[in-house]
Coordinates of N, CA and C in Angstrom, one line a residue:
M1487 N -29.3 -69.9 25.1 CA -28.9 -69.3 26.2 C -29.9 -69.3 27.4
S1488 N -29.0 -69.3 28.6 CA -29.9 -68.8 30.1 C -30.7 -67.9 30.1
E1489 N -32.0 -67.7 31.0 CA -32.3 -66.9 31.5 C -31.7 -66.2 32.2
D1490 N -31.0 -66.6 32.8 CA -30.0 -66.2 34.0 C -28.8 -65.0 33.3
F1491 N -28.5 -66.0 32.1 CA -27.4 -65.4 31.6 C -28.0 -63.8 30.8
V1492 N -29.2 -63.8 30.2 CA -30.2 -62.9 29.6 C -30.2 -62.0 30.7
M1493 N -30.8 -62.4 31.7 CA -31.3 -61.3 33.0 C -29.9 -60.3 33.4
Q1494 N -28.5 -61.3 33.4 CA -27.1 -60.6 33.6 C -26.9 -59.6 32.6
V1495 N -27.3 -60.1 31.4 CA -26.6 -59.1 30.4 C -27.2 -57.5 30.3
S1496 N -28.9 -57.5 30.3 CA -30.4 -56.8 30.1 C -29.8 -55.5 31.8
T1497 N -29.5 -56.6 32.8 CA -28.9 -55.8 33.8 C -27.7 -54.9 33.9
K1498 N -26.8 -55.6 33.5 CA -25.8 -54.8 33.0 C -25.7 -53.7 32.1
L1499 N -26.7 -53.8 31.0 CA -26.8 -52.9 30.0 C -27.5 -51.5 30.6
L1500 N -28.6 -52.0 31.6 CA -29.5 -51.2 32.3 C -28.2 -50.2 33.0
N1501 N -27.9 -51.1 34.3 CA -27.0 -50.4 34.9 C -25.9 -49.5 33.9
Q1502 N -25.7 -49.8 32.4 CA -24.5 -48.8 32.1 C -24.8 -47.8 31.3
Q1503 N -26.7 -47.9 30.9 CA -27.5 -46.9 30.6 C -27.7 -45.4 31.8
Q1504 N -28.2 -46.2 32.7 CA -28.1 -45.5 34.0 C -26.8 -44.8 34.3
V1505 N -26.0 -45.5 34.8 CA -24.3 -44.5 34.7 C -24.2 -43.4 33.8
R1506 N -24.3 -43.7 32.3 CA -24.3 -42.8 31.5 C -25.1 -41.6 31.5
Q1507 N -26.8 -41.8 32.0 CA -27.8 -40.5 32.3 C -27.4 -39.8 33.2
F1508 N -26.6 -40.6 34.3 CA -26.5 -39.8 35.6 C -25.4 -39.1 35.2
S1509 N -24.2 -39.6 34.6 CA -23.0 -38.6 34.4 C -23.2 -37.4 33.4
K1510 N -24.4 -37.4 32.7 CA -25.2 -36.5 31.9 C -25.2 -35.8 32.4
I1511 N -26.6 -36.0 33.4 CA -27.7 -35.0 34.7 C -26.6 -34.2 35.3
N1512 N -25.4 -35.2 35.9 CA -24.0 -34.4 36.6 C -23.7 -32.9 35.4
D1513 N -23.1 -33.8 34.5 CA -22.3 -32.7 33.3 C -23.3 -31.4 33.5
K1514 N -24.9 -31.7 33.5 CA -25.3 -30.6 33.0 C -25.6 -29.4 34.2
I1515 N -25.8 -30.3 35.7 CA -25.7 -29.4 37.0 C -24.4 -28.7 37.0
A1516 N -23.4 -29.4 36.6 CA -22.2 -28.6 36.7 C -22.4 -27.4 35.9
D1517 N -22.7 -27.7 34.4 CA -22.4 -26.2 33.5 C -23.5 -25.0 34.0
T1518 N -24.9 -26.1 34.7 CA -25.7 -24.9 35.0 C -25.1 -24.2 36.4
Q1519 N -24.0 -25.1 37.4 CA -23.9 -24.4 38.4 C -22.5 -23.0 37.9
E1520 N -22.0 -23.5 36.2 CA -21.0 -22.2 36.2 C -21.7 -21.4 35.8
R1521 N -22.8 -21.9 35.2 CA -23.3 -20.3 34.5 C -24.1 -19.2 35.3
V1522 N -24.5 -20.1 36.7 CA -25.0 -19.2 37.8 C -24.0 -18.5 38.6
S1523 N -22.6 -19.5 38.9 CA -21.6 -18.9 39.5 C -20.9 -17.5 38.4
T1524 N -20.8 -17.9 37.4 CA -20.1 -16.5 36.4 C -21.1 -15.7 36.0
G1525 N -22.1 -16.2 36.2 CA -23.2 -15.0 35.9 C -23.1 -14.9 34.4
K1526 N -23.1 -15.9 33.9 CA -23.0 -16.0 31.9 C -23.9 -16.8 31.6
N1527 N -24.7 -16.8 30.7 CA -25.5 -17.7 30.2 C -25.0 -18.7 29.2
I1528 N -23.7 -17.8 28.4 CA -23.1 -18.4 26.8 C -21.5 -18.6 27.8
L1529 N -21.1 -20.0 28.2 CA -20.1 -20.0 28.5 C -19.0 -20.4 27.3
R1530 N -19.2 -20.9 26.0 CA -18.8 -21.4 25.1 C -19.3 -21.0 23.8
A1531 N -19.2 -20.4 23.0 CA -19.5 -20.5 21.5 C -20.4 -21.6 21.2
S1532 N -19.8 -23.0 21.5 CA -21.0 -23.8 21.0 C -22.3 -24.2 21.9
D1533 N -22.2 -23.2 23.0 CA -23.5 -23.5 23.5 C -24.5 -22.6 23.0
D1534 N -24.1 -21.6 22.4 CA -25.3 -20.7 21.2 C -24.2 -20.0 20.3
P1535 N -24.0 -20.8 19.0 CA -23.4 -20.3 18.3 C -23.9 -18.6 17.7
V1536 N -25.0 -18.8 17.6 CA -25.8 -17.4 16.9 C -25.7 -16.4 18.1
A1537 N -26.1 -16.6 19.5 CA -25.8 -15.2 20.4 C -24.4 -15.4 20.5
A1538 N -23.5 -16.0 20.4 CA -22.1 -16.1 20.6 C -21.6 -15.5 19.4
I1539 N -22.2 -14.9 18.3 CA -21.8 -13.7 17.2 C -22.2 -12.7 17.4
N1540 N -23.7 -13.1 17.9 CA -24.1 -11.4 18.4 C -23.7 -11.0 19.3
L1541 N -22.8 -11.7 20.7 CA -22.4 -10.8 21.9 C -21.2 -10.4 21.1
S1542 N -20.3 -10.9 20.4 CA -18.6 -10.9 19.7 C -19.5 -9.3 18.8
V1543 N -20.4 -8.8 18.5 CA -20.4 -8.0 17.6 C -20.4 -6.9 18.5
A1544 N -21.7 -7.5 19.8 CA -21.7 -6.1 20.5 C -20.6 -5.6 21.3
K1545 N -19.7 -6.6 21.4 CA -18.2 -6.5 22.8 C -17.5 -5.2 21.5
E1546 N -17.6 -5.7 20.0 CA -16.5 -4.8 19.4 C -17.2 -3.5 19.4
Q1547 N -18.6 -3.3 18.9 CA -19.3 -2.2 18.9 C -19.3 -1.5 20.6
S1548 N -19.1 -2.1 21.1 CA -19.0 -0.9 22.5 C -17.6 -1.1 22.6
L1549 N -16.6 -1.5 21.7 CA -15.0 -0.4 22.3 C -14.9 0.1 21.2
L1550 N -16.1 -0.2 19.8 CA -15.7 1.1 19.1 C -16.5 2.1 19.5
L1551 N -17.6 2.5 20.5 CA -18.4 3.4 21.0 C -17.3 3.9 22.4
G1552 N -16.6 3.2 22.8 CA -15.8 3.6 24.0 C -14.4 4.6 22.8
Q1553 N -14.2 4.0 21.8 CA -13.3 5.0 21.4 C -14.0 6.1 20.7
F1554 N -15.0 6.2 20.4 CA -15.5 7.2 20.1 C -15.5 8.5 21.0
Q1555 N -16.0 8.0 22.2 CA -16.3 8.9 23.1 C -14.9 9.8 23.8
R1556 N -13.9 8.3 23.9 CA -12.4 8.7 23.9 C -12.1 10.1 23.0
N1557 N -12.7 9.7 21.9 CA -12.6 10.7 20.5 C -12.8 12.2 21.3
I1558 N -14.2 12.2 21.5 CA -14.8 13.0 21.7 C -14.4 14.0 22.8
E1559 N -14.0 13.3 23.7 CA -13.8 14.0 25.0 C -12.1 14.7 24.9
S1560 N -11.2 14.3 23.7 CA -10.1 14.5 23.4 C -10.3 15.7 22.9
A1561 N -11.0 15.5 21.8 CA -11.5 16.8 20.5 C -12.1 18.0 21.6
D1562 N -12.5 17.9 22.5 CA -13.4 18.8 23.3 C -12.3 19.5 24.4
N1563 N -11.5 18.5 24.9 CA -9.9 19.3 25.5 C -9.2 20.1 25.0
K1564 N -9.0 19.6 23.4 CA -8.3 20.4 22.8 C -8.9 21.8 22.1
L1565 N -9.7 21.4 21.8 CA -10.6 22.6 21.2 C -10.8 24.1 22.2
N1566 N -11.4 23.4 23.5 CA -11.2 24.1 25.1 C -10.3 24.5 24.8
M1567 N -8.7 24.3 24.6 CA -8.0 25.0 25.3 C -7.3 25.7 23.9
T1568 N -7.8 25.2 23.0 CA -7.4 26.5 21.6 C -8.4 27.6 21.9
D1569 N -9.7 27.6 22.6 CA -10.5 28.6 22.8 C -10.1 29.3 23.6
L1570 N -9.6 28.8 24.6 CA -8.9 29.9 26.2 C -7.6 30.5 25.4
T1571 N -7.2 29.7 24.8 CA -5.6 30.7 24.3 C -6.1 31.5 23.2
L1572 N -7.0 31.6 22.3 CA -7.6 32.3 21.1 C -8.2 33.7 22.2
Q1573 N -8.9 33.2 23.4 CA -9.3 34.7 24.2 C -8.5 34.8 24.5
E1574 N -7.6 34.7 25.4 CA -6.4 35.5 25.6 C -5.5 36.4 24.3
T1575 N -5.5 35.7 23.1 CA -4.5 36.1 22.0 C -5.8 37.5 22.3
V1576 N -7.3 37.5 22.3 CA -7.8 38.6 21.7 C -7.1 39.7 22.9
N1577 N -7.4 39.3 23.8 CA -7.5 40.4 25.2 C -5.7 41.1 24.5
V1578 N -4.8 40.7 24.4 CA -3.7 41.2 24.2 C -3.4 41.9 22.9
L1579 N -4.2 41.3 21.8 CA -4.0 42.2 20.9 C -5.1 43.4 21.3
T1580 N -6.1 43.1 22.0 CA -6.9 44.9 22.3 C -6.2 45.9 23.3
R1581 N -4.9 44.9 23.8 CA -3.9 46.3 24.7 C -3.7 46.5 23.7
F1582 N -3.0 45.7 22.5 CA -1.6 46.3 21.7 C -2.6 47.3 21.1
S1583 N -4.0 47.6 20.4 CA -4.7 48.3 19.5 C -4.8 49.6 20.7
E1584 N -5.4 49.3 22.4 CA -5.2 50.6 22.9 C -3.7 51.2 23.2
L1585 N -2.4 50.6 23.3 CA -1.5 51.2 23.2 C -1.2 52.0 21.9
I1586 N -1.3 51.3 20.7 CA -1.2 52.1 19.6 C -1.9 53.8 19.3
T1587 N -3.3 53.3 20.2 CA -4.3 54.8 20.3 C -3.4 55.5 21.2
M1588 N -3.2 54.9 22.6 CA -2.2 56.0 23.3 C -1.0 56.8 22.5
A1589 N 0.1 56.1 22.2 CA 1.0 56.7 21.1 C 0.9 57.7 19.9
R1590 N -0.5 57.7 19.7 CA -1.1 58.9 18.9 C -1.3 60.0 19.5
N1591 N -1.2 60.1 20.4 CA -1.5 61.1 21.6 C -0.5 61.9 20.9
G1592 N -1.1 63.5 21.1 CA 0.4 64.0 20.9 C 0.7 64.9 22.0
A1593 N 0.2 64.6 23.0 CA 0.5 64.5 25.0 C 1.4 64.2 25.2
L1594 N 1.6 62.6 24.7 CA 2.6 62.0 25.0 C 4.3 62.3 25.0
N1595 N 5.1 62.4 26.1 CA 6.3 62.5 26.0 C 7.3 61.6 25.6
E1596 N 9.2 61.8 25.5 CA 9.4 60.5 25.4 C 9.3 59.3 26.2
E1597 N 9.1 60.1 27.2 CA 8.9 58.8 28.4 C 7.8 57.7 28.3
G1598 N 6.8 58.8 27.7 CA 5.6 57.6 27.3 C 5.5 57.1 26.3
H1599 N 6.4 57.5 25.1 CA 6.2 56.8 24.6 C 7.6 55.5 24.4
L1600 N 8.2 55.6 25.5 CA 9.1 55.0 25.7 C 8.4 53.6 26.7
A1601 N 7.8 53.5 27.4 CA 6.8 53.3 28.1 C 5.9 51.9 27.0
I1602 N 5.3 52.7 26.4 CA 4.4 52.1 25.3 C 5.2 51.5 24.7
S1603 N 6.6 51.6 24.4 CA 7.2 50.7 23.5 C 7.9 49.6 24.1
T1604 N 7.9 49.7 25.2 CA 7.9 48.5 26.8 C 7.2 47.4 26.9
E1605 N 6.2 48.2 26.4 CA 4.7 47.4 26.9 C 4.3 46.1 25.8
M1606 N 4.8 47.1 24.9 CA 4.0 46.4 23.2 C 5.1 45.2 23.3
R1607 N 6.7 45.3 23.4 CA 8.1 44.3 23.6 C 6.9 43.2 24.0
Q1608 N 7.2 43.3 25.3 CA 6.1 42.6 26.5 C 5.1 41.6 26.0
L1609 N 3.9 42.4 25.3 CA 3.0 42.0 24.8 C 3.5 41.2 23.9
K1610 N 4.5 41.6 22.6 CA 4.9 40.5 21.3 C 5.5 39.2 22.2
E1611 N 6.1 39.4 23.2 CA 6.5 38.2 23.6 C 5.2 37.3 25.0
V1612 N 4.5 38.0 25.0 CA 3.4 37.3 25.3 C 2.4 36.7 24.6
L1613 N 2.3 37.2 23.5 CA 1.5 36.6 22.1 C 2.3 35.6 21.6
L1614 N 3.8 35.8 21.8 CA 4.3 34.5 21.0 C 4.3 33.0 22.0
G1615 N 4.2 33.6 23.4 CA 4.0 31.8 24.1 C 2.3 31.4 23.9
L1616 N 2.0 32.9 23.9 CA 0.1 32.3 23.3 C 0.6 31.2 22.3
A1617 N 1.0 31.7 21.4 CA 1.0 30.9 19.9 C 1.2 29.8 20.0
N1618 N 2.4 29.7 20.8 CA 3.4 28.4 21.0 C 2.9 27.5 22.1
T1619 N 1.6 27.6 22.6 CA 0.9 26.9 24.2 C 1.0 25.7 23.4
T1620 N 1.4 24.3 24.7 CA 1.3 23.2 23.9 C 0.1 22.3 24.8
D1621 N 0.0 21.2 23.9 CA -1.2 20.4 24.8 C -0.3 19.4 25.3
P1622 N -1.2 18.3 26.5 CA -0.8 17.8 27.1 C 0.2 17.0 26.6
N1623 N 0.4 16.7 25.3 CA 1.5 16.0 24.7 C 2.2 16.3 24.3
G1624 N 2.6 18.0 24.9 CA 3.9 18.8 24.6 C 4.0 19.3 22.7
Q1625 N 3.0 19.0 22.3 CA 2.5 19.5 20.5 C 1.7 20.9 20.4
G1626 N 2.7 21.6 19.7 CA 1.9 23.1 19.6 C 0.9 23.2 19.2
I1627 N -0.4 23.5 19.8 CA -1.8 23.4 19.4 C -1.8 24.3 18.0
F1628 N -1.3 24.7 17.8 CA -1.3 25.8 16.5 C 0.0 25.0 15.4
S1629 N 0.4 24.2 15.6 CA 1.4 23.4 14.8 C 0.8 22.8 13.6
G1630 N -0.7 22.5 13.6 CA -0.6 22.0 12.0 C -0.4 19.8 12.2
F1631 N -0.3 19.5 11.2 CA -0.1 18.4 11.1 C 1.6 18.2 11.9
N1632 N 2.4 19.0 11.9 CA 3.5 19.1 12.2 C 3.9 18.7 13.6
G1633 N 2.6 18.8 14.4 CA 3.4 18.6 16.2 C 5.0 19.0 16.7
V1634 N 5.4 19.8 16.0 CA 6.1 20.8 16.3 C 5.8 21.5 18.2
D1635 N 6.9 21.7 19.1 CA 6.3 21.8 19.8 C 6.4 23.6 20.3
R1636 N 7.2 24.5 19.1 CA 7.0 25.8 19.1 C 7.0 25.9 17.9
P1637 N 6.0 25.9 17.2 CA 5.6 26.6 16.0 C 5.8 28.1 15.3
F1638 N 6.2 28.4 16.1 CA 6.6 29.7 15.9 C 7.4 30.7 16.8
Q1639 N 8.8 31.1 15.8 CA 9.9 31.3 16.3 C 10.2 33.1 16.2
L1640 N 10.5 33.7 17.0 CA 11.2 34.8 16.5 C 12.4 35.0 15.8
M1641 N 12.7 35.6 15.2 CA 13.9 35.9 14.4 C 14.8 36.7 14.8
V1642 N 15.9 37.2 14.4 CA 16.5 38.2 14.8 C 16.3 39.4 14.9
D1643 N 15.6 39.3 13.0 CA 15.3 40.8 13.0 C 14.2 41.5 13.8
G1644 N 13.6 40.5 14.4 CA 12.2 40.7 15.1 C 10.7 40.2 14.5
S1645 N 11.2 39.8 13.4 CA 9.5 39.0 12.8 C 9.6 37.4 13.2
V1646 N 7.9 37.2 13.4 CA 8.2 35.8 13.7 C 7.7 34.7 12.4
K1647 N 8.3 33.4 12.6 CA 8.2 32.8 11.5 C 7.7 31.5 12.0
Y1648 N 6.3 31.1 11.0 CA 5.8 29.8 11.5 C 6.8 28.6 11.0
L1649 N 6.5 27.9 12.0 CA 7.4 26.4 11.7 C 6.3 25.2 11.7
G1650 N 4.9 25.8 11.6 CA 4.1 24.3 11.3 C 3.6 24.9 10.1
N1651 N 2.5 24.0 10.0 CA 1.8 23.5 8.4 C 0.8 23.9 8.8
R1652 N -0.3 24.0 7.3 CA -1.7 24.3 7.1 C -2.7 23.2 7.4
G1653 N -2.1 21.9 8.1 CA -2.7 20.7 8.0 C -3.7 20.6 9.3
Q1654 N -4.6 19.5 9.9 CA -5.7 19.8 10.7 C -6.0 18.4 10.6
N1655 N -5.8 18.4 12.0 CA -5.9 17.2 12.5 C -7.4 16.7 12.6
N1656 N -7.9 15.5 12.5 CA -9.3 15.1 12.9 C -9.4 13.8 13.3
L1657 N -10.2 14.0 14.2 CA -10.7 12.5 15.2 C -11.7 12.2 14.8
P1658 N -12.2 10.6 14.2 CA -13.4 9.8 14.1 C -14.4 10.1 15.5
I1659 N -15.2 11.0 15.5 CA -16.4 10.5 16.6 C -17.9 9.7 16.1
S1660 N -17.8 9.3 15.6 CA -18.7 8.4 15.0 C -18.5 7.4 13.5
E1661 N -19.2 6.4 13.4 CA -18.5 5.9 11.9 C -18.2 6.7 11.1
N1662 N -19.2 7.8 10.4 CA -19.0 8.4 9.2 C -18.7 9.8 10.0
M1663 N -17.9 10.0 11.1 CA -18.2 11.7 11.1 C -17.0 11.9 12.0
S1664 N -16.1 13.1 11.3 CA -14.8 13.4 11.8 C -14.6 14.7 12.3
I1665 N -14.4 15.1 13.4 CA -14.4 16.5 14.1 C -13.0 16.9 13.9
A1666 N -12.6 18.1 13.5 CA -11.5 18.9 13.6 C -11.1 19.3 15.0
T1667 N -9.6 19.2 15.3 CA -9.3 19.1 16.7 C -8.3 20.5 16.7
N1668 N -8.2 21.1 15.4 CA -6.9 22.2 15.7 C -7.6 23.3 14.8
I1669 N -6.7 24.7 15.0 CA -6.5 25.5 14.0 C -5.2 25.6 13.7
D1670 N -5.2 25.6 12.4 CA -3.4 25.9 11.9 C -3.3 26.9 12.2
G1671 N -1.8 27.4 12.7 CA -1.0 28.4 13.4 C -0.8 29.7 12.5
G1672 N -0.6 29.3 10.5 CA -1.2 30.3 10.1 C -2.0 30.7 9.7
S1673 N -3.3 30.2 9.4 CA -4.9 30.6 9.6 C -5.0 31.4 11.1
A1674 N -4.4 31.2 11.9 CA -4.8 31.6 13.4 C -4.1 33.3 13.7
F1675 N -2.7 33.5 12.7 CA -1.7 34.5 13.5 C -1.2 34.4 12.4
M1676 N -1.0 34.1 11.1 CA -0.4 34.4 10.7 C -1.1 35.6 9.0

């Protein structure tokens, strides 16, 4: 073999190695530019498998914590609505008690008793409306698991029938804790 031939092969081989090296450097530059432009250190799971798994777990935990936060807000809203409704119910029942005391007064005439009777019928309707309060989804807040919109029904004879059940709705607020989000109407009113 001639020295020129060996020199050509060596030069050609050296050039190919340098082109491959420049290609690798260009790939690294492109990868670095992509990381800078996206703000992400890990672009593909193959970049850092352990960090990619940790990132995936962190994303799952973040989603789970977000769901727990939404559940807490939902439970808080439902329980506040229930609390306000029960406070109004206490006000109505207090007025019933006042009217009963007034009706026992021997000084009332027939008109006075009729006025008390009329107000008591109106208060009964108000109380029935409070017992049938619905949440933003249109479900009665005192219906238990049934989710009916009107858990209490006024019967022809004047009695009230409960159409809900004694079930209690719960929402998870952490991995190992749930909170009740309702009071069933049977327990609250019957």
